[in-house]
Amino acid sequence: MTQWLRFWQHPILDKEFRERMRKRGTFWGITIYLSVIGLIALTYFFLASEMASSVVSGVGEYLIIGLFVIQLITLALVVPGVTAGVISGERERQTLSILLTTPLSSSGIVIGKWLSSLSYILLLVISSLPLYAIVYLYGGISPSQLIKGFVHLFVSILFLGSLGIFASVVFKRTVVSTVVTYLAVAVVGIGSVILFGFWEVFKNINSIKNDLVSEILMGLNPLISLLTFLIDDFDHLSIQPYAVYVTVYPCLTLLMLLLSIYFLSPLRWKMWSWPSRKKA
Amino acid sequence: MIRTEQLTKKYRKVEALKNLNLSIPRESVFGFIGPNGAGKSTTMLILATLLKPTSGRAWIDGLDVVKQADEVRRIIGYMPDFFGVYDNLTAAEYLSFYASSYGIPRHRQKAIINDLLELVNLTEKRDLYVDGLSRGMKQRLGLARALVHDPQLLILDEPASGLDPRARIEFREILKELRAMGKTVMISSHILPELMGLCDAIGIMEQGELVAQGDVEEINARFKGNRMIEIHVIDQLEKVVRVLEGEQKVTSIQVDESRRLLKVGLNGDEHLQVSLLSRLVAEGIPVFRFEEIAVDLEDVFLKLTSETGGESN
Ligand SMILES: Nc1ncnc2c1ncn2[C@@H]1O[C@H](COP(=O)(O)OP(=O)(O)OP(=O)(O)O)[C@@H](O)[C@H]1O
Ligand SMILES: [Mg+2]
């Protein structure tokens, strides 16, 4: 317990919370996020219930899938924006070198920054919970599916956050780091679908029976892996894409964080010949 | 306190630091001087554990700056040549953040922060957002920040750059206080007079090499013609010049006939001055003023860096 308390008193977390709460953007960020999510969700609810009015039993399922998908896509757009500047921003403000001379190790800085950004994102997600509560009342979805859905979202947030941090450690400028993070998100989201398509074609040409690869590829795509456990039609798969997703992405997250810590450390054992140009 | 051994840093092809051997004793103020690009900041970055040397080693208080970086960080306070502050924190919160990062518990921070703000004359700005501070105030706040964990050694990279003359003087006063507190200070600058009354010793860098190191006076004395004597006579100006021209150790003579004043460059110490004066008097020259005038360290510096064929200016 005291350990836990001490953790929240980590200077980086404390400072980041203070700074974030004072930025006018923070309040507006939450407001806009909720309005956008709410608006899209309500529109979707409306359309879905119109269409499904004949098959009354399916409405709840459609609604919850829609909500999770909307939330995931919105987070994929929001998290890079929040995290891709946290280290490069310190560098641009010329505060990073001082930070690195304090006993806060580069791991403390990376983890502290990661967690404080994530807390902000979690605040967004938590404030959208009432929407889920409404949808849950429609029925059509089991509690375990709901929990799986949130675990999936959580894993996605952790990963997206670590991706943003990694880019902001490696790239000197926030602009570059942000662009690269969005590109990486696009690769994760669309790249795996393209790969999946290629594999299907390849499979048909060579008449391969084994479906393991396509199942793994499905699991690597955030959207598909989300859909597979929300829609019941995928029960026949030997490996659940959901299981693939929640094992692979935490590992990638860890890797990203370790690499970030490594690259942030000024005295890393082998100087990477990264362009380290200084102002003239 | 600081010792470096054959310290070398190459940025790709540029050799910013060449086999630097430096030694700075405890509780002294060391002025680190050199023109742009001499390698001062590079040296300080290495000492501040922010840059890995290409070869050679450096120790602070016996601790290796690469292998024992964590321990070194606890005993140094580093102030970079350019640094930013967190705009949306107040001055007190800004210091508190760094105090926490050194593991100083909250209940002890208040007293420390008050003392530091007092030291740098920012007590009234305590609860002001750092954003609203002037350049000079931010610089002083930065110094307070570097002191937050009571480090034994301060590494200050051009702390007075960008300050107006009054702010410079204020900054100097603070540094004198720190010296009185028994801190070891390494301070860089390219403006020499700024360090004159402040430093116990200076080191002069030029293109990655230490071209001179020692006491301020010692360095002063090492360069010929740097002792200047003003001689005022009632008359017999030509005779004075004749006598002086016969002296081996006189390096230059400037004559101001209307004021019957001579400026004489000497390569020697007080004994030479004594013998020169008695010689003039013995010759019957009516000398009514014979005085050594201070040589600007700046002159020494320019002379020195041009002698080594530096790229200064
Ligand atoms: N990050 C870097 N990458 C490449 N070269 C660098 C880098 N930093 C410094 N240099 C080079 O190293 C040399 C020494 O630079 P340094 O900043 O140590 O000089 P300095 O004495 O601090 O100069 P100034 O008085 O301008 O601050 C210069 O030639 C500079 O061009
Ligand atoms: Mg410099």
XYZ file of C-alpha atoms and ligand atoms in Angstrom:
625
model
C 0.000 0.000 0.000
C 2.697 2.480 0.958
C 4.596 1.273 -2.074
C 1.611 2.121 -4.194
C 1.316 5.545 -2.606
C 4.956 6.261 -3.126
C 4.553 5.308 -6.735
C 1.902 7.949 -7.304
C 4.181 10.482 -5.714
C 6.795 9.859 -8.369
C 8.015 13.367 -9.241
C 7.415 12.921 -12.964
C 3.819 11.821 -12.445
C 3.205 14.635 -10.018
C 4.647 17.213 -12.378
C 2.853 15.863 -15.439
C -0.505 15.813 -13.660
C -0.014 19.361 -12.455
C 0.977 20.576 -15.886
C -1.799 18.720 -17.638
C -4.472 19.915 -15.280
C -3.380 23.500 -15.847
C -3.383 23.318 -19.600
C -6.599 24.713 -20.926
C -6.444 22.044 -23.631
C -7.035 19.273 -21.124
C -10.561 20.302 -20.251
C -11.440 20.895 -23.878
C -9.790 17.608 -24.846
C -12.108 15.674 -22.563
C -15.139 17.667 -23.649
C -14.443 17.281 -27.341
C -13.588 13.606 -26.980
C -16.836 12.849 -25.225
C -18.892 14.944 -27.632
C -17.385 13.233 -30.647
C -17.717 9.739 -29.223
C -21.209 10.476 -27.977
C -22.336 11.998 -31.252
C -21.021 9.166 -33.391
C -22.360 6.590 -30.978
C -25.805 8.162 -30.834
C -25.995 8.437 -34.628
C -24.918 4.854 -34.894
C -27.398 3.724 -32.238
C -30.127 5.485 -34.107
C -29.257 3.946 -37.459
C -28.689 0.486 -36.006
C -31.988 0.409 -34.167
C -33.779 1.615 -37.306
C -32.279 -1.171 -39.365
C -32.599 -3.836 -36.736
C -36.140 -3.011 -35.737
C -37.263 -6.185 -37.489
C -34.702 -8.375 -35.684
C -35.115 -6.928 -32.240
C -32.847 -9.369 -30.477
C -29.673 -8.316 -32.357
C -29.735 -4.623 -31.489
C -27.710 -4.767 -28.288
C -24.909 -6.691 -29.938
C -24.675 -4.260 -32.843
C -24.643 -1.322 -30.525
C -21.868 -2.602 -28.300
C -19.721 -3.643 -31.255
C -20.232 -0.225 -32.749
C -19.284 1.476 -29.517
C -16.099 -0.555 -29.085
C -15.074 0.035 -32.696
C -15.690 3.760 -32.453
C -13.783 3.941 -29.186
C -10.845 1.978 -30.596
C -10.575 4.131 -33.718
C -10.862 7.342 -31.708
C -8.166 6.164 -29.316
C -5.911 5.285 -32.239
C -6.217 8.912 -33.251
C -5.978 10.436 -29.780
C -3.245 8.422 -28.028
C -0.459 9.223 -30.528
C -1.372 12.885 -30.267
C -1.025 12.747 -26.490
C 2.126 10.652 -26.236
C 4.223 11.411 -29.323
C 5.448 14.684 -27.849
C 6.202 13.832 -24.256
C 9.949 13.320 -24.588
C 10.604 15.350 -27.731
C 8.596 18.130 -26.117
C 11.038 18.207 -23.198
C 13.850 18.237 -25.690
C 12.290 21.120 -27.611
C 11.737 23.072 -24.409
C 15.394 22.350 -23.527
C 14.488 20.748 -20.251
C 15.506 17.214 -21.115
C 19.222 17.496 -20.395
C 18.548 18.815 -16.901
C 16.080 16.013 -16.320
C 18.717 13.498 -17.359
C 21.210 14.809 -14.806
C 18.791 14.146 -11.962
C 18.760 10.716 -10.354
C 15.517 10.031 -12.217
C 16.882 7.360 -14.469
C 15.829 7.233 -18.077
C 13.568 4.337 -17.094
C 11.892 6.507 -14.468
C 11.360 9.241 -17.020
C 9.979 6.907 -19.700
C 7.680 4.965 -17.379
C 6.552 8.081 -15.544
C 5.707 9.858 -18.778
C 4.007 6.774 -20.182
C 1.839 6.269 -17.119
C 0.877 9.901 -16.791
C -0.235 10.032 -20.433
C -2.135 6.797 -19.969
C -3.915 8.130 -16.918
C -5.202 10.965 -19.023
C -6.387 8.542 -21.703
C -7.992 6.322 -19.088
C -9.826 9.360 -17.823
C -11.280 9.732 -21.317
C -12.295 6.086 -21.448
C -13.779 6.102 -17.977
C -15.800 9.182 -18.724
C -17.302 7.336 -21.675
C -18.440 4.433 -19.485
C -22.033 5.716 -19.114
C -22.457 5.084 -22.835
C -21.568 1.437 -22.283
C -23.967 1.231 -19.385
C -26.804 2.404 -21.610
C -25.955 -0.111 -24.293
C -25.564 -2.925 -21.829
C -29.197 -2.454 -20.870
C -30.202 -3.471 -24.376
C -28.835 -6.916 -23.639
C -27.378 -9.214 -26.296
C -23.888 -9.231 -24.831
C -22.422 -11.292 -22.037
C -20.452 -9.802 -19.124
C -17.380 -11.782 -20.193
C -17.544 -10.249 -23.655
C -17.774 -6.831 -22.100
C -14.759 -7.471 -19.929
C -12.813 -8.876 -22.856
C -13.703 -5.764 -24.785
C -12.253 -3.527 -22.103
C -9.137 -5.648 -21.744
C -8.693 -5.316 -25.488
C -9.059 -1.545 -25.293
C -6.662 -1.407 -22.368
C -4.018 -3.447 -24.181
C -4.429 -1.190 -27.213
C -3.972 1.943 -25.128
C -0.826 0.610 -23.474
C 0.610 -0.281 -26.851
C -0.318 2.958 -28.600
C 1.144 4.885 -25.680
C 4.449 3.049 -25.796
C 4.603 3.548 -29.557
C 4.194 7.297 -29.149
C 6.823 7.453 -26.405
C 9.273 5.442 -28.448
C 8.886 7.760 -31.438
C 9.330 10.809 -29.232
C 12.530 9.402 -27.785
C 14.003 8.525 -31.157
C 12.961 11.589 -33.121
C 14.191 14.987 -32.081
C 11.125 16.903 -33.171
C 7.568 16.405 -31.990
C 6.167 16.957 -35.471
C 8.243 14.149 -36.936
C 7.546 11.892 -33.999
C 3.787 12.436 -34.289
C 3.722 11.763 -38.007
C 5.781 8.607 -37.597
C 3.519 7.367 -34.809
C 0.415 7.826 -36.959
C 2.150 6.026 -39.803
C 3.003 3.158 -37.474
C -0.603 3.024 -36.286
C -1.723 2.895 -39.910
C 0.703 0.055 -40.577
C -0.623 -1.877 -37.589
C -4.237 -1.238 -38.560
C -4.100 -1.586 -42.317
C -0.829 -3.422 -42.851
C -2.056 -6.563 -41.155
C -5.195 -6.544 -43.324
C -3.102 -6.259 -46.475
C -0.853 -9.054 -45.234
C -3.954 -11.111 -44.508
C -5.209 -10.508 -48.062
C -1.897 -11.543 -49.582
C -1.839 -14.668 -47.451
C -5.350 -15.647 -48.525
C -4.369 -15.294 -52.204
C -1.160 -17.229 -51.615
C -3.103 -19.901 -49.753
C -5.585 -20.346 -52.586
C -2.889 -20.571 -55.235
C -0.939 -23.198 -53.334
C -4.094 -24.798 -51.925
C -2.776 -24.797 -48.345
C -5.271 -26.127 -45.817
C -3.668 -24.921 -42.621
C -5.392 -21.795 -41.364
C -3.104 -21.003 -38.472
C -1.314 -18.135 -40.215
C -4.503 -16.359 -41.139
C -5.750 -16.710 -37.596
C -2.587 -15.166 -36.242
C -2.783 -12.399 -38.810
C -6.354 -11.766 -37.740
C -5.188 -11.577 -34.173
C -2.589 -8.964 -35.054
C -5.185 -6.593 -36.370
C -6.757 -4.585 -33.578
C -10.131 -4.235 -35.266
C -10.509 -7.809 -36.465
C -9.386 -9.272 -33.160
C -11.929 -7.045 -31.469
C -14.733 -8.193 -33.739
C -13.967 -11.888 -33.461
C -14.980 -12.221 -29.830
C -17.855 -9.803 -30.018
C -19.402 -11.641 -32.933
C -20.176 -15.282 -32.204
C -19.476 -16.540 -35.740
C -15.785 -17.042 -35.063
C -16.032 -19.808 -32.478
C -14.639 -22.437 -34.840
C -11.133 -20.924 -34.953
C -8.364 -23.018 -33.382
C -6.457 -19.995 -32.065
C -8.577 -17.173 -30.865
C -7.388 -13.888 -32.455
C -8.243 -12.231 -29.158
C -5.728 -14.444 -27.378
C -3.116 -13.608 -29.987
C -3.815 -9.909 -29.577
C -3.573 -9.840 -25.797
C -0.303 -11.776 -25.803
C 1.524 -10.176 -28.716
C 0.764 -6.531 -28.032
C 1.777 -6.438 -24.363
C 5.083 -7.976 -25.462
C 5.480 -5.308 -28.132
C 4.613 -2.677 -25.538
C 7.326 -3.934 -23.249
C 9.801 -3.975 -26.112
C 8.939 -0.405 -27.077
C 9.385 0.769 -23.503
C 12.717 -0.995 -23.101
C 13.972 0.469 -26.367
C 12.787 3.921 -25.293
C 14.658 3.637 -22.016
C 17.733 2.474 -23.836
C 17.720 5.236 -26.412
C 16.980 7.937 -23.864
C 19.932 7.041 -21.693
C 22.807 9.402 -22.545
C 25.518 6.915 -21.631
C 24.207 3.822 -23.386
C 26.946 1.324 -23.927
C 27.228 1.768 -27.668
C 26.662 5.164 -29.134
C 24.098 4.678 -31.858
C 25.164 6.765 -34.809
C 21.913 8.599 -34.835
C 22.062 12.129 -36.210
C 22.537 14.179 -33.080
C 22.879 17.611 -34.565
C 22.865 20.501 -32.157
C 21.724 24.003 -32.819
C 24.521 25.768 -34.645
C 37.417 17.301 -7.186
C 37.534 17.051 -10.968
C 40.182 15.133 -12.822
C 40.300 14.182 -16.455
C 42.808 11.990 -18.176
C 43.384 12.157 -21.920
C 39.741 13.029 -22.361
C 38.802 12.987 -26.039
C 35.516 13.505 -27.816
C 34.927 13.169 -31.529
C 31.628 14.107 -33.133
C 31.917 12.125 -36.314
C 34.919 13.853 -37.886
C 35.072 16.911 -35.650
C 37.507 16.460 -32.801
C 35.870 18.625 -30.173
C 38.195 17.599 -27.361
C 41.771 16.411 -27.681
C 43.452 14.582 -24.813
C 42.289 16.967 -22.158
C 44.038 16.665 -18.811
C 42.371 18.794 -16.243
C 42.570 18.933 -12.517
C 40.447 21.133 -10.305
C 40.942 21.114 -6.553
C 38.132 21.007 -4.040
C 36.541 24.258 -2.885
C 37.955 26.318 -5.677
C 36.346 28.310 -8.440
C 37.631 27.312 -11.819
C 37.057 29.556 -14.819
C 36.888 27.742 -18.091
C 37.607 30.094 -20.924
C 37.773 29.779 -24.660
C 36.346 31.106 -27.889
C 33.286 29.629 -29.592
C 33.708 25.994 -30.455
C 36.682 25.495 -28.153
C 35.084 22.506 -26.495
C 33.983 23.988 -23.184
C 30.406 22.776 -23.373
C 31.558 19.391 -24.583
C 33.810 19.002 -21.543
C 31.028 20.071 -19.234
C 28.534 17.696 -20.835
C 30.909 14.819 -20.242
C 31.444 15.842 -16.639
C 27.685 16.166 -16.191
C 27.293 12.526 -17.329
C 25.319 13.569 -20.393
C 27.863 12.684 -23.027
C 30.075 9.690 -23.411
C 33.702 10.493 -24.173
C 35.221 8.841 -27.217
C 38.252 7.949 -25.146
C 39.934 8.939 -21.925
C 38.379 9.115 -18.499
C 37.079 11.640 -16.056
C 36.428 11.494 -12.329
C 34.449 13.659 -10.013
C 35.333 13.196 -6.397
C 36.977 9.947 -7.382
C 33.859 8.668 -9.157
C 34.064 7.736 -12.804
C 31.594 9.863 -14.788
C 30.697 7.013 -17.129
C 30.728 3.979 -14.887
C 29.395 5.626 -11.750
C 27.102 8.141 -13.405
C 24.325 7.701 -10.843
C 26.594 8.546 -7.929
C 28.131 11.444 -9.833
C 24.697 12.921 -10.560
C 23.990 13.205 -6.858
C 27.023 15.352 -6.130
C 26.924 17.718 -9.083
C 24.632 20.556 -10.035
C 24.740 21.222 -13.745
C 23.414 24.278 -15.504
C 23.482 23.993 -19.310
C 24.246 26.927 -21.613
C 20.679 26.884 -22.870
C 17.873 25.519 -20.808
C 14.131 25.808 -20.599
C 11.723 25.861 -17.701
C 8.273 24.411 -17.219
C 6.037 27.384 -17.956
C 2.984 26.231 -16.093
C 4.662 25.578 -12.775
C 5.330 28.262 -10.199
C 8.891 29.006 -9.143
C 8.402 27.074 -5.903
C 6.809 24.110 -7.678
C 9.587 24.118 -10.216
C 12.176 23.750 -7.483
C 10.008 21.274 -5.635
C 9.853 19.024 -8.699
C 13.637 18.768 -8.848
C 13.906 18.406 -5.093
C 11.538 15.421 -5.292
C 13.521 13.956 -8.128
C 16.516 13.916 -5.791
C 14.378 12.117 -3.264
C 14.116 15.013 -0.826
C 10.958 14.462 1.230
C 8.206 17.087 1.051
C 8.470 18.237 4.637
C 12.119 19.191 4.132
C 11.565 20.873 0.787
C 9.899 23.997 2.049
C 12.892 25.196 4.026
C 15.321 24.346 1.241
C 13.249 26.151 -1.372
C 12.887 29.225 0.790
C 16.630 29.349 1.371
C 17.394 28.966 -2.299
C 14.904 31.594 -3.393
C 16.434 33.877 -0.812
C 19.914 33.182 -2.146
C 18.957 34.069 -5.717
C 16.705 36.969 -4.705
C 13.499 35.485 -6.010
C 11.589 35.248 -2.758
C 8.816 37.534 -4.001
C 8.425 35.520 -7.185
C 7.849 32.325 -5.266
C 4.263 31.752 -6.367
C 4.553 33.314 -9.794
C 4.420 31.136 -12.864
C 7.881 30.625 -14.262
C 6.505 31.882 -17.558
C 6.264 35.361 -16.093
C 9.913 35.616 -15.061
C 12.470 37.643 -16.983
C 15.473 36.060 -18.625
C 17.752 36.993 -15.752
C 15.297 35.670 -13.192
C 14.990 32.396 -15.058
C 18.754 32.158 -15.091
C 18.858 32.664 -11.328
C 16.050 30.187 -10.857
C 18.090 27.753 -12.926
C 21.001 28.262 -10.575
C 18.737 27.659 -7.580
C 17.576 24.496 -9.285
C 21.137 23.292 -9.705
C 21.607 23.779 -5.960
C 18.475 22.044 -4.813
C 20.251 18.892 -3.605
C 23.145 20.818 -2.077
C 25.748 19.495 -4.523
C 29.443 19.758 -3.774
C 30.269 20.704 -7.329
C 28.555 23.169 -9.612
C 29.099 22.996 -13.345
C 27.836 26.206 -14.890
C 27.994 26.565 -18.651
C 28.037 30.246 -19.554
C 25.587 31.174 -16.824
C 25.856 34.886 -17.567
C 25.217 34.771 -21.282
C 22.251 36.858 -22.268
C 22.224 38.839 -19.051
C 22.499 42.614 -18.899
C 25.454 44.135 -17.026
C 23.517 44.608 -13.816
C 22.208 41.068 -13.852
C 25.761 39.895 -14.460
C 26.970 41.685 -11.379
C 24.120 40.211 -9.341
C 24.943 36.780 -10.651
C 28.547 37.251 -9.691
C 27.577 38.195 -6.178
C 25.589 34.989 -5.870
C 28.564 32.999 -7.096
C 30.776 34.674 -4.532
C 28.328 33.597 -1.869
C 28.525 30.054 -3.159
C 32.277 30.186 -3.025
C 32.044 31.346 0.553
C 29.790 28.364 1.222
C 32.674 26.133 0.212
C 31.320 24.827 -3.062
C 33.555 23.846 -5.904
C 32.494 25.724 -9.007
C 33.431 25.216 -12.631
C 32.216 28.081 -14.739
C 32.675 28.724 -18.434
C 32.661 31.962 -20.307
C 34.232 33.679 -23.233
C 34.164 36.995 -21.516
C 37.279 37.202 -19.438
C 36.887 40.131 -17.049
C 33.705 38.462 -15.903
C 35.719 35.707 -14.277
C 38.633 37.801 -13.054
C 37.746 38.593 -9.482
C 35.808 35.428 -9.069
C 38.060 32.552 -9.986
C 40.912 30.983 -8.099
C 42.228 29.396 -11.242
C 41.466 29.484 -14.895
C 41.947 27.141 -17.806
C 42.046 28.395 -21.346
C 40.712 26.162 -24.078
C 41.430 26.485 -27.727
C 40.218 24.081 -30.373
C 39.738 21.227 -27.988
C 43.017 21.713 -26.183
C 43.888 23.264 -22.871
C 46.462 25.887 -23.796
C 46.982 27.235 -20.307
C 45.957 26.375 -16.794
C 46.793 27.922 -13.454
C 46.171 30.796 -11.056
C 44.830 33.940 -12.573
C 48.080 35.777 -11.727
C 50.222 32.900 -12.809
C 48.615 32.834 -16.216
C 48.889 36.569 -16.343
C 52.573 36.460 -15.606
C 53.299 33.682 -18.016
C 52.909 35.859 -21.042
C 55.532 38.309 -21.966
C 54.922 42.015 -21.878
C 51.911 41.602 -19.735
C 53.294 43.697 -16.909
C 52.694 47.305 -17.762
C 54.366 50.235 -16.004
C 53.361 53.847 -16.290
C 56.200 56.271 -15.701
C 55.510 59.952 -15.229
C 58.496 62.304 -15.367
C 58.919 66.069 -15.059
C 61.345 66.241 -17.991
C 64.265 64.419 -19.696
C 61.873 62.200 -21.638
C 64.508 61.251 -24.260
C 66.932 60.163 -21.602
C 64.341 57.846 -20.072
C 63.732 56.261 -23.447
C 67.473 55.839 -23.981
C 67.893 54.127 -20.616
C 64.913 51.872 -21.136
C 66.006 50.849 -24.614
C 69.181 49.518 -23.045
C 67.191 47.188 -20.818
C 66.789 43.629 -22.092
C 63.532 42.888 -20.296
C 61.659 45.883 -21.628
C 59.391 44.645 -24.359
C 57.628 47.801 -25.456
C 57.763 51.574 -24.937
C 55.003 54.026 -25.727
C 55.717 57.706 -25.248
C 53.141 60.425 -24.663
C 55.240 63.573 -25.054
C 52.607 66.140 -24.161
C 51.864 64.475 -20.834
C 55.497 63.373 -20.313
C 54.190 59.868 -19.762
C 55.660 56.520 -20.757
C 53.915 53.159 -20.939
C 56.434 50.391 -20.640
C 55.892 46.708 -21.153
C 57.982 44.453 -18.936
C 58.787 40.817 -18.940
C 59.558 40.310 -15.296
C 58.459 40.577 -11.695
C 58.598 43.118 -8.871
C 62.402 42.834 -8.568
C 62.773 43.995 -12.111
C 60.548 46.969 -11.359
C 62.682 47.879 -8.350
C 65.930 47.713 -10.279
C 64.433 49.698 -13.134
C 63.215 52.425 -10.843
C 66.519 52.715 -8.962
C 68.353 52.841 -12.286
C 66.189 55.759 -13.478
C 66.669 57.596 -10.201
C 70.439 56.950 -10.286
C 70.529 58.509 -13.759
C 69.059 61.647 -12.185
C 65.718 61.424 -13.933
C 62.928 63.277 -12.080
C 60.407 60.444 -11.812
C 57.368 61.500 -9.835
C 55.130 58.555 -10.575
C 56.038 54.923 -11.226
C 53.117 52.565 -11.213
C 52.122 49.156 -12.440
C 48.813 49.230 -14.286
C 46.432 46.309 -14.439
C 46.552 44.322 -17.621
C 43.227 43.244 -18.882
C 42.971 39.494 -18.930
C 41.251 39.987 -22.240
C 44.552 41.104 -23.749
C 46.267 38.039 -22.403
C 43.542 35.921 -23.830
C 43.628 37.400 -27.298
C 47.371 37.189 -27.338
C 47.271 33.623 -26.217
C 44.678 32.385 -28.654
C 46.286 34.153 -31.564
C 49.685 32.746 -30.625
C 48.362 29.222 -30.872
C 46.904 30.033 -34.253
C 43.339 29.693 -33.042
C 40.240 30.403 -35.041
C 39.145 33.056 -32.590
C 37.219 35.867 -34.239
N 26.255 17.558 -31.129
C 27.314 17.893 -31.882
N 27.504 17.290 -33.074
C 28.575 17.600 -33.824
N 29.515 18.487 -33.479
C 29.381 19.123 -32.312
C 28.272 18.863 -31.453
N 28.408 19.621 -30.353
C 29.536 20.335 -30.521
N 30.127 20.038 -31.694
C 31.399 20.605 -32.179
O 32.347 20.441 -31.171
C 33.165 21.585 -31.063
C 33.159 22.086 -29.632
O 31.883 22.551 -29.291
P 31.477 23.104 -27.871
O 30.019 23.318 -27.883
O 32.033 22.205 -26.836
O 32.242 24.488 -27.807
P 32.153 25.643 -26.737
O 33.522 25.891 -26.261
O 31.126 25.344 -25.727
O 31.689 26.869 -27.615
P 30.711 28.082 -27.258
O 31.541 29.130 -26.647
O 30.198 28.506 -28.589
O 29.635 27.571 -26.365
C 32.652 22.573 -32.082
O 33.497 22.525 -33.194
C 31.287 22.069 -32.439
O 31.033 22.328 -33.792
Mg 29.308 26.253 -25.088
